[in-house]
């Protein structure tokens, strides 16, 4: 028995000695080494750099020779169908400030002018929704230089907006905003010095939602109201540059009562004015697209029916 115990002890001792020998002579497995880079990114070729968002190639929004693009979150204009571009110095979001629900892929129709002689863009800015500054950024040399002018420094939540220049000196801006249910305020502004300064005019005594507005010369202007369930044309005229307004009168044939209900903007035709009156948002007469043409021979105060106008006949 004693011999057996001594034998087992010897085996265990030899095993321990052998194990210690193997451990001491094993190949050390090296763990991966991680280096903390402390150099500045521009001096360290191994550093991960944050890349800028990829810029899209610009394309004219409508393919026209004189056009614009809102790609890359900026407004650019072109005068050669996209071969070269000029960046307009205004933030894109300011062009859509106020009551706007579109996709910002194209400008609001009447909020800008882009011609060979003039580029002008209405914008609004300010943290206070109820009192924003409305201005125009414009260029008269195809974007080589830009000017900025303030139309009003306090206007509530823009909805409708329109700017136009009738000549080098006379221009108008029409704004509406502060809508509550189906009521809002509408305000025309006039400029007689090429858009450098603007003067607020008086307004018609109505708070309906404006559908369109325009001046046809320095004295005569129109505002058309009624966008929700209109029942008849609601057109106001001024002949003294907005000092006073009166409602125009339409001699509507019985056949067209409650059919032609929303007046568009009058235009000069030979020795008289003409206006198209459309069927409003709910019209269904002959498909809803036919309009009534009315003629005025007293500068827009009264209007007589002339003819139906098919969509394909509009100029």
mmCIF file of C-alpha atoms in Angstrom, residues 32-186:
data_model
loop_
_atom_site.group_PDB
_atom_site.id
_atom_site.type_symbol
_atom_site.label_atom_id
_atom_site.label_comp_id
_atom_site.label_asym_id
_atom_site.label_seq_id
_atom_site.Cartn_x
_atom_site.Cartn_y
_atom_site.Cartn_z
ATOM 1 C CA UNK A 32 -4.976 43.006 -31.109
ATOM 2 C CA UNK A 33 -3.630 46.430 -30.321
ATOM 3 C CA UNK A 34 -5.934 49.421 -30.552
ATOM 4 C CA UNK A 35 -4.343 52.769 -31.083
ATOM 5 C CA UNK A 36 -6.050 55.938 -29.978
ATOM 6 C CA UNK A 37 -5.437 58.599 -32.552
ATOM 7 C CA UNK A 38 -4.894 62.019 -31.104
ATOM 8 C CA UNK A 39 -3.901 63.807 -34.270
ATOM 9 C CA UNK A 40 -6.200 66.303 -36.027
ATOM 10 C CA UNK A 41 -8.174 64.670 -38.888
ATOM 11 C CA UNK A 42 -6.412 66.683 -41.555
ATOM 12 C CA UNK A 43 -3.016 65.422 -40.330
ATOM 13 C CA UNK A 44 -4.032 61.830 -39.817
ATOM 14 C CA UNK A 45 -4.646 59.775 -42.951
ATOM 15 C CA UNK A 46 -6.167 56.957 -40.864
ATOM 16 C CA UNK A 47 -8.770 59.169 -39.227
ATOM 17 C CA UNK A 48 -12.418 58.802 -40.216
ATOM 18 C CA UNK A 49 -13.635 62.080 -41.672
ATOM 19 C CA UNK A 50 -17.276 63.243 -41.832
ATOM 20 C CA UNK A 51 -18.278 63.601 -45.437
ATOM 21 C CA UNK A 52 -20.450 66.410 -46.763
ATOM 22 C CA UNK A 53 -23.902 65.485 -48.149
ATOM 23 C CA UNK A 54 -23.611 64.641 -51.804
ATOM 24 C CA UNK A 55 -24.694 67.527 -54.006
ATOM 25 C CA UNK A 56 -27.125 66.915 -56.851
ATOM 26 C CA UNK A 57 -26.479 68.224 -60.326
ATOM 27 C CA UNK A 58 -28.847 71.138 -60.841
ATOM 28 C CA UNK A 59 -31.700 71.005 -63.342
ATOM 29 C CA UNK A 60 -34.176 73.743 -64.345
ATOM 30 C CA UNK A 61 -37.468 72.979 -62.626
ATOM 31 C CA UNK A 62 -39.388 73.446 -65.894
ATOM 32 C CA UNK A 63 -36.674 72.976 -68.518
ATOM 33 C CA UNK A 64 -36.966 76.600 -69.663
ATOM 34 C CA UNK A 65 -34.061 78.840 -70.718
ATOM 35 C CA UNK A 66 -34.690 81.202 -67.786
ATOM 36 C CA UNK A 67 -35.543 79.057 -64.809
ATOM 37 C CA UNK A 68 -34.650 78.044 -61.275
ATOM 38 C CA UNK A 69 -33.844 75.063 -59.088
ATOM 39 C CA UNK A 70 -34.557 74.352 -55.415
ATOM 40 C CA UNK A 71 -32.222 71.351 -55.280
ATOM 41 C CA UNK A 72 -29.605 70.985 -52.539
ATOM 42 C CA UNK A 73 -31.812 73.076 -50.199
ATOM 43 C CA UNK A 74 -30.947 76.320 -52.001
ATOM 44 C CA UNK A 75 -32.543 78.554 -54.603
ATOM 45 C CA UNK A 76 -30.518 78.838 -57.796
ATOM 46 C CA UNK A 77 -31.425 80.607 -61.033
ATOM 47 C CA UNK A 78 -30.200 80.031 -64.557
ATOM 48 C CA UNK A 79 -30.365 82.112 -67.734
ATOM 49 C CA UNK A 80 -28.973 79.463 -70.085
ATOM 50 C CA UNK A 81 -31.131 76.375 -69.418
ATOM 51 C CA UNK A 82 -28.918 75.082 -66.634
ATOM 52 C CA UNK A 83 -25.468 75.489 -68.177
ATOM 53 C CA UNK A 84 -24.587 77.960 -65.418
ATOM 54 C CA UNK A 85 -26.249 78.848 -62.141
ATOM 55 C CA UNK A 86 -26.421 81.717 -59.659
ATOM 56 C CA UNK A 87 -27.290 81.142 -56.010
ATOM 57 C CA UNK A 88 -29.997 83.484 -54.696
ATOM 58 C CA UNK A 89 -29.022 84.884 -51.274
ATOM 59 C CA UNK A 90 -32.147 83.798 -49.380
ATOM 60 C CA UNK A 91 -32.796 80.728 -47.253
ATOM 61 C CA UNK A 92 -35.107 78.261 -48.920
ATOM 62 C CA UNK A 93 -37.453 77.946 -45.936
ATOM 63 C CA UNK A 94 -38.091 81.704 -45.930
ATOM 64 C CA UNK A 95 -39.612 81.410 -49.400
ATOM 65 C CA UNK A 96 -42.336 79.153 -48.000
ATOM 66 C CA UNK A 97 -42.855 80.765 -44.591
ATOM 67 C CA UNK A 98 -46.392 81.072 -43.315
ATOM 68 C CA UNK A 99 -49.413 78.999 -44.252
ATOM 69 C CA UNK A 100 -47.940 76.627 -46.823
ATOM 70 C CA UNK A 101 -48.477 72.881 -47.227
ATOM 71 C CA UNK A 102 -46.656 72.076 -50.460
ATOM 72 C CA UNK A 103 -43.551 69.960 -51.039
ATOM 73 C CA UNK A 104 -41.145 72.886 -51.608
ATOM 74 C CA UNK A 105 -40.064 71.432 -54.930
ATOM 75 C CA UNK A 106 -41.270 74.511 -56.801
ATOM 76 C CA UNK A 107 -41.811 78.136 -55.832
ATOM 77 C CA UNK A 108 -45.256 79.499 -54.983
ATOM 78 C CA UNK A 109 -46.601 80.669 -58.347
ATOM 79 C CA UNK A 110 -47.125 84.360 -57.723
ATOM 80 C CA UNK A 111 -44.374 84.860 -55.137
ATOM 81 C CA UNK A 112 -41.570 85.591 -57.568
ATOM 82 C CA UNK A 113 -40.546 87.228 -60.836
ATOM 83 C CA UNK A 114 -37.895 85.698 -63.058
ATOM 84 C CA UNK A 115 -37.344 87.457 -66.377
ATOM 85 C CA UNK A 116 -34.370 88.544 -68.440
ATOM 86 C CA UNK A 117 -34.461 91.975 -66.783
ATOM 87 C CA UNK A 118 -35.464 91.125 -63.235
ATOM 88 C CA UNK A 119 -35.324 88.392 -60.611
ATOM 89 C CA UNK A 120 -37.346 89.051 -57.448
ATOM 90 C CA UNK A 121 -38.411 86.701 -54.664
ATOM 91 C CA UNK A 122 -40.822 87.339 -51.795
ATOM 92 C CA UNK A 123 -39.834 85.874 -48.440
ATOM 93 C CA UNK A 124 -40.891 86.062 -44.783
ATOM 94 C CA UNK A 125 -38.828 85.634 -41.656
ATOM 95 C CA UNK A 126 -39.102 85.924 -37.895
ATOM 96 C CA UNK A 127 -39.699 83.626 -34.951
ATOM 97 C CA UNK A 128 -43.042 85.201 -34.126
ATOM 98 C CA UNK A 129 -45.620 83.565 -36.396
ATOM 99 C CA UNK A 130 -48.034 86.422 -35.783
ATOM 100 C CA UNK A 131 -45.628 89.180 -36.739
ATOM 101 C CA UNK A 132 -43.120 88.299 -39.412
ATOM 102 C CA UNK A 133 -41.038 90.523 -41.646
ATOM 103 C CA UNK A 134 -41.892 90.280 -45.330
ATOM 104 C CA UNK A 135 -39.232 91.328 -47.806
ATOM 105 C CA UNK A 136 -38.009 90.968 -51.354
ATOM 106 C CA UNK A 137 -34.558 89.996 -52.545
ATOM 107 C CA UNK A 138 -34.037 91.086 -56.141
ATOM 108 C CA UNK A 139 -31.498 91.492 -58.912
ATOM 109 C CA UNK A 140 -31.597 93.581 -62.076
ATOM 110 C CA UNK A 141 -28.415 92.180 -63.626
ATOM 111 C CA UNK A 142 -29.205 88.458 -63.790
ATOM 112 C CA UNK A 143 -27.808 87.708 -60.364
ATOM 113 C CA UNK A 144 -24.473 89.513 -60.542
ATOM 114 C CA UNK A 145 -25.587 91.752 -57.672
ATOM 115 C CA UNK A 146 -28.521 91.532 -55.269
ATOM 116 C CA UNK A 147 -30.588 94.050 -53.321
ATOM 117 C CA UNK A 148 -32.974 93.464 -50.437
ATOM 118 C CA UNK A 149 -35.969 95.551 -49.422
ATOM 119 C CA UNK A 150 -38.548 95.244 -46.663
ATOM 120 C CA UNK A 151 -42.202 95.381 -47.676
ATOM 121 C CA UNK A 152 -43.520 95.266 -44.108
ATOM 122 C CA UNK A 153 -41.855 94.449 -40.813
ATOM 123 C CA UNK A 154 -44.984 92.963 -39.246
ATOM 124 C CA UNK A 155 -47.408 90.608 -40.973
ATOM 125 C CA UNK A 156 -49.274 87.587 -39.544
ATOM 126 C CA UNK A 157 -48.884 84.071 -40.993
ATOM 127 C CA UNK A 158 -48.763 84.576 -44.761
ATOM 128 C CA UNK A 159 -51.240 82.663 -46.879
ATOM 129 C CA UNK A 160 -51.651 84.427 -50.244
ATOM 130 C CA UNK A 161 -48.656 86.324 -51.655
ATOM 131 C CA UNK A 162 -48.065 88.026 -54.995
ATOM 132 C CA UNK A 163 -45.451 90.398 -56.403
ATOM 133 C CA UNK A 164 -45.301 92.039 -59.821
ATOM 134 C CA UNK A 165 -43.542 94.925 -61.534
ATOM 135 C CA UNK A 166 -45.518 96.732 -64.265
ATOM 136 C CA UNK A 167 -42.507 98.808 -65.326
ATOM 137 C CA UNK A 168 -39.112 99.906 -64.000
ATOM 138 C CA UNK A 169 -40.708 102.051 -61.296
ATOM 139 C CA UNK A 170 -44.173 100.774 -60.381
ATOM 140 C CA UNK A 171 -44.611 97.507 -58.526
ATOM 141 C CA UNK A 172 -47.160 95.961 -56.219
ATOM 142 C CA UNK A 173 -47.245 93.281 -53.538
ATOM 143 C CA UNK A 174 -50.480 91.731 -52.255
ATOM 144 C CA UNK A 175 -50.420 89.717 -49.048
ATOM 145 C CA UNK A 176 -53.058 87.953 -46.985
ATOM 146 C CA UNK A 177 -52.677 86.163 -43.678
ATOM 147 C CA UNK A 178 -53.771 85.614 -40.107
ATOM 148 C CA UNK A 179 -56.529 83.267 -41.239
ATOM 149 C CA UNK A 180 -59.094 82.271 -38.643
ATOM 150 C CA UNK A 181 -61.583 79.780 -40.029
ATOM 151 C CA UNK A 182 -62.651 81.383 -43.334
ATOM 152 C CA UNK A 183 -61.656 84.965 -42.476
ATOM 153 C CA UNK A 184 -58.336 86.765 -42.904
ATOM 154 C CA UNK A 185 -56.722 90.120 -43.597
ATOM 155 C CA UNK A 186 -55.632 91.231 -47.071
#
